[in-house]
PDB file of C-alpha atoms and ligand atoms in Angstrom:
ATOM      1  CA  MET A 406       8.245  51.796  13.050  1.00 47.00           C
ATOM      2  CA  SER A 407       8.742  48.069  13.267  1.00 50.00           C
ATOM      3  CA  VAL A 408       5.801  45.719  13.197  1.00 46.00           C
ATOM      4  CA  GLU A 409       6.522  44.555  16.615  1.00 47.00           C
ATOM      5  CA  SER A 410       6.289  48.205  17.951  1.00 48.00           C
ATOM      6  CA  ARG A 411       2.859  48.658  16.227  1.00 51.00           C
ATOM      7  CA  VAL A 412       1.167  45.585  17.984  1.00 64.00           C
ATOM      8  CA  LYS A 413      -1.175  46.683  20.645  1.00 88.00           C
ATOM      9  CA  ILE A 414      -0.459  44.705  23.641  1.00 97.00           C
ATOM     10  CA  VAL A 415      -3.320  43.086  25.912  1.00 98.00           C
ATOM     11  CA  THR A 416      -3.445  44.476  29.277  1.00 98.00           C
ATOM     12  CA  THR A 417      -5.960  43.867  32.038  1.00 98.00           C
ATOM     13  CA  HIS A 418      -7.358  47.251  31.010  1.00 98.00           C
ATOM     14  CA  VAL A 419      -7.896  46.249  27.453  1.00 98.00           C
ATOM     15  CA  LEU A 420      -9.707  43.061  28.497  1.00 98.00           C
ATOM     16  CA  TYR A 421     -12.099  45.215  30.593  1.00 98.00           C
ATOM     17  CA  GLU A 422     -12.647  47.505  27.592  1.00 97.00           C
ATOM     18  CA  MET A 423     -13.276  44.482  25.310  1.00 98.00           C
ATOM     19  CA  LYS A 424     -16.030  43.333  27.813  1.00 98.00           C
ATOM     20  CA  LEU A 425     -17.496  46.765  27.660  1.00 98.00           C
ATOM     21  CA  ARG A 426     -17.989  46.792  24.099  1.00 97.00           C
ATOM     22  CA  GLY A 427     -19.051  43.124  23.895  1.00 98.00           C
ATOM     23  CA  GLU A 428     -15.810  41.808  21.999  1.00 98.00           C
ATOM     24  CA  LYS A 429     -15.226  38.279  22.878  1.00 98.00           C
ATOM     25  CA  ILE A 430     -11.911  37.346  24.582  1.00 98.00           C
ATOM     26  CA  SER A 431      -9.782  34.402  23.275  1.00 98.00           C
ATOM     27  CA  MET A 432      -7.437  32.481  25.718  1.00 99.00           C
ATOM     28  CA  LEU A 433      -5.447  29.313  25.246  1.00 99.00           C
ATOM     29  CA  THR A 434      -2.848  27.626  27.297  1.00 99.00           C
ATOM     30  CA  ALA A 435       0.783  27.121  26.290  1.00 99.00           C
ATOM     31  CA  TYR A 436       3.827  25.776  28.181  1.00 99.00           C
ATOM     32  CA  ASP A 437       6.742  26.200  25.796  1.00 98.00           C
ATOM     33  CA  PHE A 438       8.446  28.800  23.557  1.00 98.00           C
ATOM     34  CA  SER A 439       7.391  27.341  20.065  1.00 98.00           C
ATOM     35  CA  MET A 440       3.747  26.757  20.752  1.00 98.00           C
ATOM     36  CA  ALA A 441       3.488  30.221  22.493  1.00 98.00           C
ATOM     37  CA  ARG A 442       5.181  32.028  19.497  1.00 98.00           C
ATOM     38  CA  ILE A 443       2.534  30.380  17.146  1.00 98.00           C
ATOM     39  CA  ILE A 444      -0.559  31.160  19.330  1.00 98.00           C
ATOM     40  CA  ASP A 445       0.643  34.786  20.037  1.00 98.00           C
ATOM     41  CA  GLY A 446       1.296  35.241  16.374  1.00 98.00           C
ATOM     42  CA  ALA A 447      -2.076  33.986  15.575  1.00 98.00           C
ATOM     43  CA  GLY A 448      -3.467  36.856  17.644  1.00 98.00           C
ATOM     44  CA  ILE A 449      -4.640  35.056  20.975  1.00 98.00           C
ATOM     45  CA  ASP A 450      -5.561  37.582  23.657  1.00 98.00           C
ATOM     46  CA  ILE A 451      -4.476  35.634  26.762  1.00 98.00           C
ATOM     47  CA  VAL A 452      -1.912  32.902  27.174  1.00 99.00           C
ATOM     48  CA  LEU A 453      -2.383  30.813  30.150  1.00 99.00           C
ATOM     49  CA  VAL A 454       0.617  28.967  31.370  1.00 99.00           C
ATOM     50  CA  GLY A 455      -1.724  26.428  33.079  1.00 98.00           C
ATOM     51  CA  ASP A 456      -1.104  23.762  35.627  1.00 98.00           C
ATOM     52  CA  SER A 457      -2.691  21.523  33.044  1.00 98.00           C
ATOM     53  CA  ALA A 458       1.129  21.288  32.079  1.00 98.00           C
ATOM     54  CA  SER A 459       1.100  18.587  34.738  1.00 98.00           C
ATOM     55  CA  ASN A 460      -1.199  16.517  32.536  1.00 97.00           C
ATOM     56  CA  VAL A 461      -0.343  17.178  28.848  1.00 97.00           C
ATOM     57  CA  MET A 462       3.421  17.928  29.408  1.00 98.00           C
ATOM     58  CA  ALA A 463       4.460  15.668  32.091  1.00 98.00           C
ATOM     59  CA  GLY A 464       1.814  12.906  31.872  1.00 97.00           C
ATOM     60  CA  HIS A 465       0.341  13.088  35.476  1.00 97.00           C
ATOM     61  CA  GLU A 466      -3.200  12.057  36.045  1.00 95.00           C
ATOM     62  CA  SER A 467      -3.988  15.408  37.952  1.00 97.00           C
ATOM     63  CA  THR A 468      -2.619  18.934  38.167  1.00 98.00           C
ATOM     64  CA  LEU A 469      -1.569  18.293  41.660  1.00 98.00           C
ATOM     65  CA  PRO A 470       2.082  17.111  41.261  1.00 98.00           C
ATOM     66  CA  ILE A 471       3.329  19.986  39.234  1.00 98.00           C
ATOM     67  CA  THR A 472       5.743  22.348  41.343  1.00 98.00           C
ATOM     68  CA  LEU A 473       6.373  26.135  41.467  1.00 98.00           C
ATOM     69  CA  GLU A 474       9.803  25.631  40.065  1.00 98.00           C
ATOM     70  CA  GLN A 475       8.293  23.675  37.073  1.00 98.00           C
ATOM     71  CA  MET A 476       5.664  26.289  36.427  1.00 98.00           C
ATOM     72  CA  ILE A 477       8.339  28.957  36.458  1.00 98.00           C
ATOM     73  CA  TYR A 478      10.424  27.021  33.932  1.00 98.00           C
ATOM     74  CA  HIS A 479       7.206  26.662  31.573  1.00 99.00           C
ATOM     75  CA  ALA A 480       6.349  30.260  32.186  1.00 99.00           C
ATOM     76  CA  GLN A 481       9.888  31.489  31.254  1.00 98.00           C
ATOM     77  CA  SER A 482       9.805  29.729  27.972  1.00 98.00           C
ATOM     78  CA  VAL A 483       6.345  31.083  27.205  1.00 98.00           C
ATOM     79  CA  VAL A 484       7.218  34.754  28.182  1.00 98.00           C
ATOM     80  CA  ARG A 485      10.285  34.687  25.725  1.00 98.00           C
ATOM     81  CA  ALA A 486       7.974  34.025  22.779  1.00 98.00           C
ATOM     82  CA  VAL A 487       5.049  36.333  23.533  1.00 98.00           C
ATOM     83  CA  LYS A 488       4.959  39.944  22.158  1.00 98.00           C
ATOM     84  CA  ARG A 489       1.173  40.798  22.210  1.00 98.00           C
ATOM     85  CA  ALA A 490      -0.938  38.461  24.605  1.00 98.00           C
ATOM     86  CA  LEU A 491      -1.324  38.813  28.405  1.00 98.00           C
ATOM     87  CA  VAL A 492       0.487  36.050  29.896  1.00 98.00           C
ATOM     88  CA  VAL A 493      -1.168  34.532  33.046  1.00 99.00           C
ATOM     89  CA  VAL A 494       0.523  31.828  35.044  1.00 99.00           C
ATOM     90  CA  ASP A 495      -1.288  29.159  37.453  1.00 98.00           C
ATOM     91  CA  LEU A 496      -0.254  29.124  40.923  1.00 98.00           C
ATOM     92  CA  PRO A 497       0.305  25.402  41.399  1.00 98.00           C
ATOM     93  CA  PHE A 498      -1.204  23.198  44.041  1.00 98.00           C
ATOM     94  CA  GLY A 499       0.526  23.700  47.360  1.00 96.00           C
ATOM     95  CA  SER A 500       2.196  27.082  46.517  1.00 97.00           C
ATOM     96  CA  TYR A 501      -0.693  29.232  47.857  1.00 96.00           C
ATOM     97  CA  GLN A 502      -3.227  27.168  50.040  1.00 91.00           C
ATOM     98  CA  GLY A 503      -1.161  27.315  53.144  1.00 82.00           C
ATOM     99  CA  ASN A 504      -1.422  30.929  54.018  1.00 94.00           C
ATOM    100  CA  SER A 505      -1.565  34.358  52.208  1.00 97.00           C
ATOM    101  CA  LYS A 506       2.153  35.146  52.973  1.00 97.00           C
ATOM    102  CA  GLU A 507       3.066  31.906  51.021  1.00 97.00           C
ATOM    103  CA  ALA A 508       0.709  32.889  48.213  1.00 98.00           C
ATOM    104  CA  LEU A 509       2.404  36.231  47.878  1.00 98.00           C
ATOM    105  CA  SER A 510       5.915  34.945  48.012  1.00 98.00           C
ATOM    106  CA  SER A 511       4.947  32.227  45.282  1.00 98.00           C
ATOM    107  CA  SER A 512       3.246  35.112  43.177  1.00 98.00           C
ATOM    108  CA  ILE A 513       6.529  37.383  43.616  1.00 98.00           C
ATOM    109  CA  ARG A 514       8.563  34.585  42.439  1.00 98.00           C
ATOM    110  CA  ILE A 515       6.426  33.917  39.240  1.00 98.00           C
ATOM    111  CA  MET A 516       6.449  37.627  38.432  1.00 98.00           C
ATOM    112  CA  LYS A 517      10.186  38.358  39.099  1.00 98.00           C
ATOM    113  CA  GLU A 518      11.795  35.131  37.518  1.00 98.00           C
ATOM    114  CA  THR A 519       9.376  34.712  34.507  1.00 98.00           C
ATOM    115  CA  GLY A 520       8.390  38.224  33.458  1.00 98.00           C
ATOM    116  CA  ALA A 521       4.664  37.100  33.197  1.00 98.00           C
ATOM    117  CA  HIS A 522       1.772  39.633  33.722  1.00 98.00           C
ATOM    118  CA  ALA A 523      -0.557  37.993  36.266  1.00 98.00           C
ATOM    119  CA  VAL A 524      -1.335  34.774  38.342  1.00 98.00           C
ATOM    120  CA  LYS A 525      -4.341  32.630  38.421  1.00 98.00           C
ATOM    121  CA  MET A 526      -5.446  30.733  41.469  1.00 98.00           C
ATOM    122  CA  GLU A 527      -8.464  28.473  42.197  1.00 98.00           C
ATOM    123  CA  GLY A 528     -11.126  29.169  44.931  1.00 98.00           C
ATOM    124  CA  GLY A 529     -13.545  31.811  46.096  1.00 98.00           C
ATOM    125  CA  GLU A 530     -14.043  33.097  49.720  1.00 97.00           C
ATOM    126  CA  GLU A 531     -11.273  30.754  51.007  1.00 96.00           C
ATOM    127  CA  ILE A 532      -8.586  32.574  49.018  1.00 97.00           C
ATOM    128  CA  LYS A 533      -9.869  36.227  49.547  1.00 97.00           C
ATOM    129  CA  GLU A 534      -7.114  37.021  51.942  1.00 97.00           C
ATOM    130  CA  SER A 535      -4.418  35.697  49.511  1.00 98.00           C
ATOM    131  CA  VAL A 536      -6.013  37.556  46.604  1.00 98.00           C
ATOM    132  CA  LEU A 537      -5.825  40.889  48.634  1.00 98.00           C
ATOM    133  CA  ARG A 538      -2.352  40.390  49.769  1.00 98.00           C
ATOM    134  CA  ILE A 539      -1.092  39.582  46.290  1.00 98.00           C
ATOM    135  CA  LEU A 540      -3.041  42.502  44.839  1.00 98.00           C
ATOM    136  CA  SER A 541      -1.461  44.804  47.626  1.00 98.00           C
ATOM    137  CA  ALA A 542       1.846  43.968  45.859  1.00 98.00           C
ATOM    138  CA  GLY A 543       0.651  45.170  42.688  1.00 98.00           C
ATOM    139  CA  ILE A 544       0.223  41.623  41.087  1.00 98.00           C
ATOM    140  CA  PRO A 545      -2.953  41.065  38.942  1.00 98.00           C
ATOM    141  CA  VAL A 546      -4.958  38.067  39.895  1.00 98.00           C
ATOM    142  CA  MET A 547      -7.386  35.931  37.765  1.00 99.00           C
ATOM    143  CA  GLY A 548      -9.894  33.857  39.695  1.00 98.00           C
ATOM    144  CA  HIS A 549     -10.964  30.292  38.831  1.00 98.00           C
ATOM    145  CA  LEU A 550     -14.369  28.753  39.905  1.00 98.00           C
ATOM    146  CA  GLY A 551     -16.588  25.825  39.081  1.00 98.00           C
ATOM    147  CA  LEU A 552     -14.591  22.763  38.392  1.00 98.00           C
ATOM    148  CA  THR A 553     -11.231  23.583  40.109  1.00 98.00           C
ATOM    149  CA  PRO A 554      -8.996  20.706  39.295  1.00 96.00           C
ATOM    150  CA  GLN A 555      -6.766  21.236  42.109  1.00 97.00           C
ATOM    151  CA  ALA A 556      -9.782  20.214  44.364  1.00 96.00           C
ATOM    152  CA  ILE A 557     -10.474  17.040  42.255  1.00 95.00           C
ATOM    153  CA  TYR A 558     -10.038  14.605  45.203  1.00 95.00           C
ATOM    154  CA  LYS A 559     -12.502  16.685  47.183  1.00 93.00           C
ATOM    155  CA  PHE A 560     -15.111  16.739  44.235  1.00 93.00           C
ATOM    156  CA  GLY A 561     -14.267  12.963  43.366  1.00 94.00           C
ATOM    157  CA  THR A 562     -15.383  13.390  39.800  1.00 93.00           C
ATOM    158  CA  TYR A 563     -15.000  15.660  36.802  1.00 92.00           C
ATOM    159  CA  GLU A 564     -18.595  16.101  36.366  1.00 95.00           C
ATOM    160  CA  VAL A 565     -20.380  19.427  35.831  1.00 97.00           C
ATOM    161  CA  ARG A 566     -20.262  21.612  39.069  1.00 97.00           C
ATOM    162  CA  ALA A 567     -22.852  23.746  40.505  1.00 97.00           C
ATOM    163  CA  ARG A 568     -25.969  22.060  39.071  1.00 97.00           C
ATOM    164  CA  ASP A 569     -27.718  22.386  42.463  1.00 97.00           C
ATOM    165  CA  LYS A 570     -29.118  25.591  43.921  1.00 98.00           C
ATOM    166  CA  LYS A 571     -26.677  25.512  47.050  1.00 98.00           C
ATOM    167  CA  GLU A 572     -23.487  25.212  44.997  1.00 98.00           C
ATOM    168  CA  ALA A 573     -24.672  27.597  42.396  1.00 98.00           C
ATOM    169  CA  ASP A 574     -25.524  30.231  45.194  1.00 98.00           C
ATOM    170  CA  LYS A 575     -22.069  29.616  46.565  1.00 98.00           C
ATOM    171  CA  LEU A 576     -20.462  30.099  43.281  1.00 98.00           C
ATOM    172  CA  ILE A 577     -22.291  33.431  42.555  1.00 98.00           C
ATOM    173  CA  SER A 578     -21.326  34.678  46.039  1.00 98.00           C
ATOM    174  CA  ASP A 579     -17.594  33.568  45.570  1.00 98.00           C
ATOM    175  CA  ALA A 580     -17.582  35.439  42.079  1.00 98.00           C
ATOM    176  CA  PHE A 581     -18.671  38.612  43.762  1.00 98.00           C
ATOM    177  CA  VAL A 582     -16.058  38.161  46.469  1.00 98.00           C
ATOM    178  CA  LEU A 583     -13.462  37.705  43.801  1.00 98.00           C
ATOM    179  CA  GLU A 584     -14.545  40.865  42.112  1.00 98.00           C
ATOM    180  CA  LYS A 585     -14.728  42.891  45.238  1.00 98.00           C
ATOM    181  CA  ALA A 586     -11.228  41.702  46.250  1.00 98.00           C
ATOM    182  CA  GLY A 587      -9.902  43.143  42.903  1.00 98.00           C
ATOM    183  CA  CYS A 588      -9.418  40.010  40.545  1.00 98.00           C
ATOM    184  CA  PHE A 589      -9.146  41.265  37.058  1.00 98.00           C
ATOM    185  CA  ALA A 590     -11.194  38.369  35.568  1.00 99.00           C
ATOM    186  CA  ILE A 591     -12.477  34.883  36.594  1.00 99.00           C
ATOM    187  CA  VAL A 592     -12.433  31.675  34.709  1.00 99.00           C
ATOM    188  CA  LEU A 593     -15.560  29.452  35.159  1.00 98.00           C
ATOM    189  CA  GLU A 594     -14.935  25.837  34.395  1.00 98.00           C
ATOM    190  CA  LYS A 595     -17.742  23.237  33.534  1.00 98.00           C
ATOM    191  CA  ILE A 596     -20.742  24.804  34.994  1.00 98.00           C
ATOM    192  CA  PRO A 597     -24.445  25.055  33.526  1.00 98.00           C
ATOM    193  CA  ALA A 598     -24.551  27.796  30.711  1.00 98.00           C
ATOM    194  CA  ASN A 599     -27.338  29.665  32.295  1.00 98.00           C
ATOM    195  CA  LEU A 600     -25.350  29.868  35.505  1.00 98.00           C
ATOM    196  CA  ALA A 601     -22.162  31.346  33.670  1.00 98.00           C
ATOM    197  CA  ALA A 602     -24.520  33.723  31.798  1.00 98.00           C
ATOM    198  CA  LYS A 603     -25.871  35.043  35.052  1.00 98.00           C
ATOM    199  CA  VAL A 604     -22.365  35.569  36.483  1.00 98.00           C
ATOM    200  CA  THR A 605     -21.096  37.198  33.392  1.00 98.00           C
ATOM    201  CA  GLU A 606     -24.100  39.583  33.198  1.00 98.00           C
ATOM    202  CA  SER A 607     -23.957  40.535  37.011  1.00 98.00           C
ATOM    203  CA  LEU A 608     -20.047  41.126  37.215  1.00 98.00           C
ATOM    204  CA  LYS A 609     -18.057  43.952  35.682  1.00 98.00           C
ATOM    205  CA  ILE A 610     -14.921  42.036  35.168  1.00 98.00           C
ATOM    206  CA  PRO A 611     -14.498  39.598  32.325  1.00 98.00           C
ATOM    207  CA  ILE A 612     -15.611  36.046  32.734  1.00 99.00           C
ATOM    208  CA  ILE A 613     -13.731  33.385  30.712  1.00 98.00           C
ATOM    209  CA  GLY A 614     -15.482  30.128  30.395  1.00 98.00           C
ATOM    210  CA  ILE A 615     -14.339  26.484  29.641  1.00 98.00           C
ATOM    211  CA  GLY A 616     -17.462  24.234  29.365  1.00 98.00           C
ATOM    212  CA  ALA A 617     -19.593  27.178  30.520  1.00 98.00           C
ATOM    213  CA  GLY A 618     -21.488  28.067  27.493  1.00 98.00           C
ATOM    214  CA  LYS A 619     -21.441  30.882  24.907  1.00 98.00           C
ATOM    215  CA  ASP A 620     -22.541  33.759  27.064  1.00 98.00           C
ATOM    216  CA  ALA A 621     -19.333  34.187  29.040  1.00 98.00           C
ATOM    217  CA  ASP A 622     -17.101  37.176  27.946  1.00 98.00           C
ATOM    218  CA  GLY A 623     -14.327  34.831  26.484  1.00 98.00           C
ATOM    219  CA  GLN A 624     -13.253  31.180  26.043  1.00 98.00           C
ATOM    220  CA  VAL A 625     -10.354  29.188  27.097  1.00 98.00           C
ATOM    221  CA  LEU A 626      -9.169  25.541  26.034  1.00 98.00           C
ATOM    222  CA  VAL A 627      -6.153  23.650  26.701  1.00 98.00           C
ATOM    223  CA  LEU A 628      -4.116  23.865  23.521  1.00 98.00           C
ATOM    224  CA  HIS A 629      -3.282  20.222  23.360  1.00 98.00           C
ATOM    225  CA  ASP A 630      -6.932  19.248  23.332  1.00 98.00           C
ATOM    226  CA  MET A 631      -8.077  21.705  20.732  1.00 98.00           C
ATOM    227  CA  LEU A 632      -5.267  20.675  18.354  1.00 98.00           C
ATOM    228  CA  GLY A 633      -6.097  16.921  18.798  1.00 98.00           C
ATOM    229  CA  ILE A 634      -2.639  16.061  20.386  1.00 97.00           C
ATOM    230  CA  THR A 635      -4.513  14.319  23.409  1.00 96.00           C
ATOM    231  CA  GLN A 636      -6.721  11.641  22.271  1.00 91.00           C
ATOM    232  CA  GLU A 637      -8.171  10.167  25.416  1.00 86.00           C
ATOM    233  CA  PHE A 638      -9.906  13.359  26.847  1.00 85.00           C
ATOM    234  CA  SER A 639     -13.110  13.972  25.148  1.00 91.00           C
ATOM    235  CA  PRO A 640     -15.605  16.216  27.156  1.00 95.00           C
ATOM    236  CA  ARG A 641     -18.591  17.500  25.423  1.00 96.00           C
ATOM    237  CA  PHE A 642     -17.294  21.079  25.627  1.00 97.00           C
ATOM    238  CA  LEU A 643     -14.067  20.534  23.635  1.00 98.00           C
ATOM    239  CA  ARG A 644     -14.089  21.395  19.947  1.00 98.00           C
ATOM    240  CA  ARG A 645     -11.123  19.902  18.131  1.00 97.00           C
ATOM    241  CA  TYR A 646      -9.617  21.970  15.443  1.00 98.00           C
ATOM    242  CA  HIS A 647      -7.244  19.411  14.252  1.00 97.00           C
ATOM    243  CA  ASN A 648      -5.945  15.874  14.616  1.00 97.00           C
ATOM    244  CA  LEU A 649      -2.346  16.591  15.298  1.00 98.00           C
ATOM    245  CA  TYR A 650      -1.817  13.279  17.028  1.00 98.00           C
ATOM    246  CA  GLN A 651      -2.521  11.372  13.499  1.00 98.00           C
ATOM    247  CA  GLU A 652      -0.616  13.962  11.627  1.00 98.00           C
ATOM    248  CA  ILE A 653       2.497  13.807  13.777  1.00 98.00           C
ATOM    249  CA  LYS A 654       2.324   9.950  13.857  1.00 98.00           C
ATOM    250  CA  GLY A 655       1.951   9.876  10.183  1.00 98.00           C
ATOM    251  CA  ALA A 656       4.844  12.130   9.522  1.00 98.00           C
ATOM    252  CA  VAL A 657       6.964  10.077  11.934  1.00 98.00           C
ATOM    253  CA  GLN A 658       6.004   6.893  10.163  1.00 98.00           C
ATOM    254  CA  ASN A 659       7.000   8.322   6.936  1.00 98.00           C
ATOM    255  CA  TYR A 660      10.294   9.409   8.248  1.00 98.00           C
ATOM    256  CA  ILE A 661      11.030   5.859   9.489  1.00 98.00           C
ATOM    257  CA  ARG A 662       9.840   4.224   6.188  1.00 98.00           C
ATOM    258  CA  ASP A 663      12.282   6.609   4.266  1.00 98.00           C
ATOM    259  CA  ILE A 664      15.285   5.594   6.600  1.00 98.00           C
ATOM    260  CA  LYS A 665      14.586   2.115   6.247  1.00 98.00           C
ATOM    261  CA  THR A 666      14.176   1.908   2.509  1.00 98.00           C
ATOM    262  CA  LEU A 667      17.372   4.107   2.142  1.00 98.00           C
ATOM    263  CA  ASP A 668      15.327   6.894   0.651  1.00 98.00           C
ATOM    264  CA  PHE A 669      16.409   9.465   3.291  1.00 98.00           C
ATOM    265  CA  PRO A 670      18.749  11.255   3.145  1.00 98.00           C
ATOM    266  CA  GLY A 671      18.760  11.763  -0.714  1.00 98.00           C
ATOM    267  CA  LYS A 672      21.577  13.128  -2.885  1.00 97.00           C
ATOM    268  CA  LYS A 673      20.240  16.861  -2.477  1.00 97.00           C
ATOM    269  CA  GLU A 674      20.144  16.252   1.576  1.00 98.00           C
ATOM    270  CA  GLN A 675      23.861  15.609   1.933  1.00 97.00           C
ATOM    271  CA  TYR A 676      27.277  17.332   1.538  1.00 97.00           C
TER     272      TYR A 676
HETATM  273  O1  KIV B1119      -4.560  24.732  33.839  1.00 56.33           O
HETATM  274  C1  KIV B1119      -5.405  24.940  32.791  1.00 56.33           C
HETATM  275  O2  KIV B1119      -5.045  24.658  31.737  1.00 56.33           O
HETATM  276  C2  KIV B1119      -6.603  25.860  33.178  1.00 56.33           C
HETATM  277  C3  KIV B1119      -7.593  25.854  32.198  1.00 56.33           C
HETATM  278  C4  KIV B1119      -8.254  24.603  32.029  1.00 56.33           C
HETATM  279  C5  KIV B1119      -8.507  27.032  32.476  1.00 56.33           C
HETATM  280  O3  KIV B1119      -6.753  26.024  34.439  1.00 56.33           O
END
């Protein structure tokens, strides 16, 4: 039996079992083949083709400009690399907010054209009809509550969400709506840790946190942030595991130096 065929692939059911036995779920973003291959090989449970590609890949200020076509391109590259993880793709801004039929047709395009395993969308009660319609086509849906970056111009800031009782109550009720509608998991972004703990304890489906404390069933970070490729973004919840910006810059500076000083290519590096 080859190594590949012995790898136990991650499904939505596997994630549910992980929650039941208290095993934490790991999730990272990826937008291209090379990075997806590395993080899948490292054993990540979920790869999110996030619309944060709009920021870290395309250099936009928000996630709003990225299109469905661009998300499909990123997802196709990621899916080609992944052998074990569950691949989830963000429905971009403007591809589902209009109506549930549009939400379904965007989701079908993602599933058909990329080979990904699930879609993710932001919102609670207001997207319930879309969640139900997408699920009726057999497409798994991950929810996203708290700081939802596609609504950044409504919030006006990237501050912690749901600190006050009214917003916290709405978040809890939205989480129940999403679970009842059939979402297989929910991302909670930038909310107080005790609120995330309460939602995690109350719901049967896995809760994945980003800036939501240690009690969530799993954690997600943007790959470019945790590797230190992005420099300007430094929220309190971010742990950097590397300083790749400096590492890559240093390597490129050495390459330039070697060319200018006629050190590269050397005798052994030519034909
Ligand atoms: O797009 C993204 O990267 C996300 C994560 C921050 C959860 O939605």
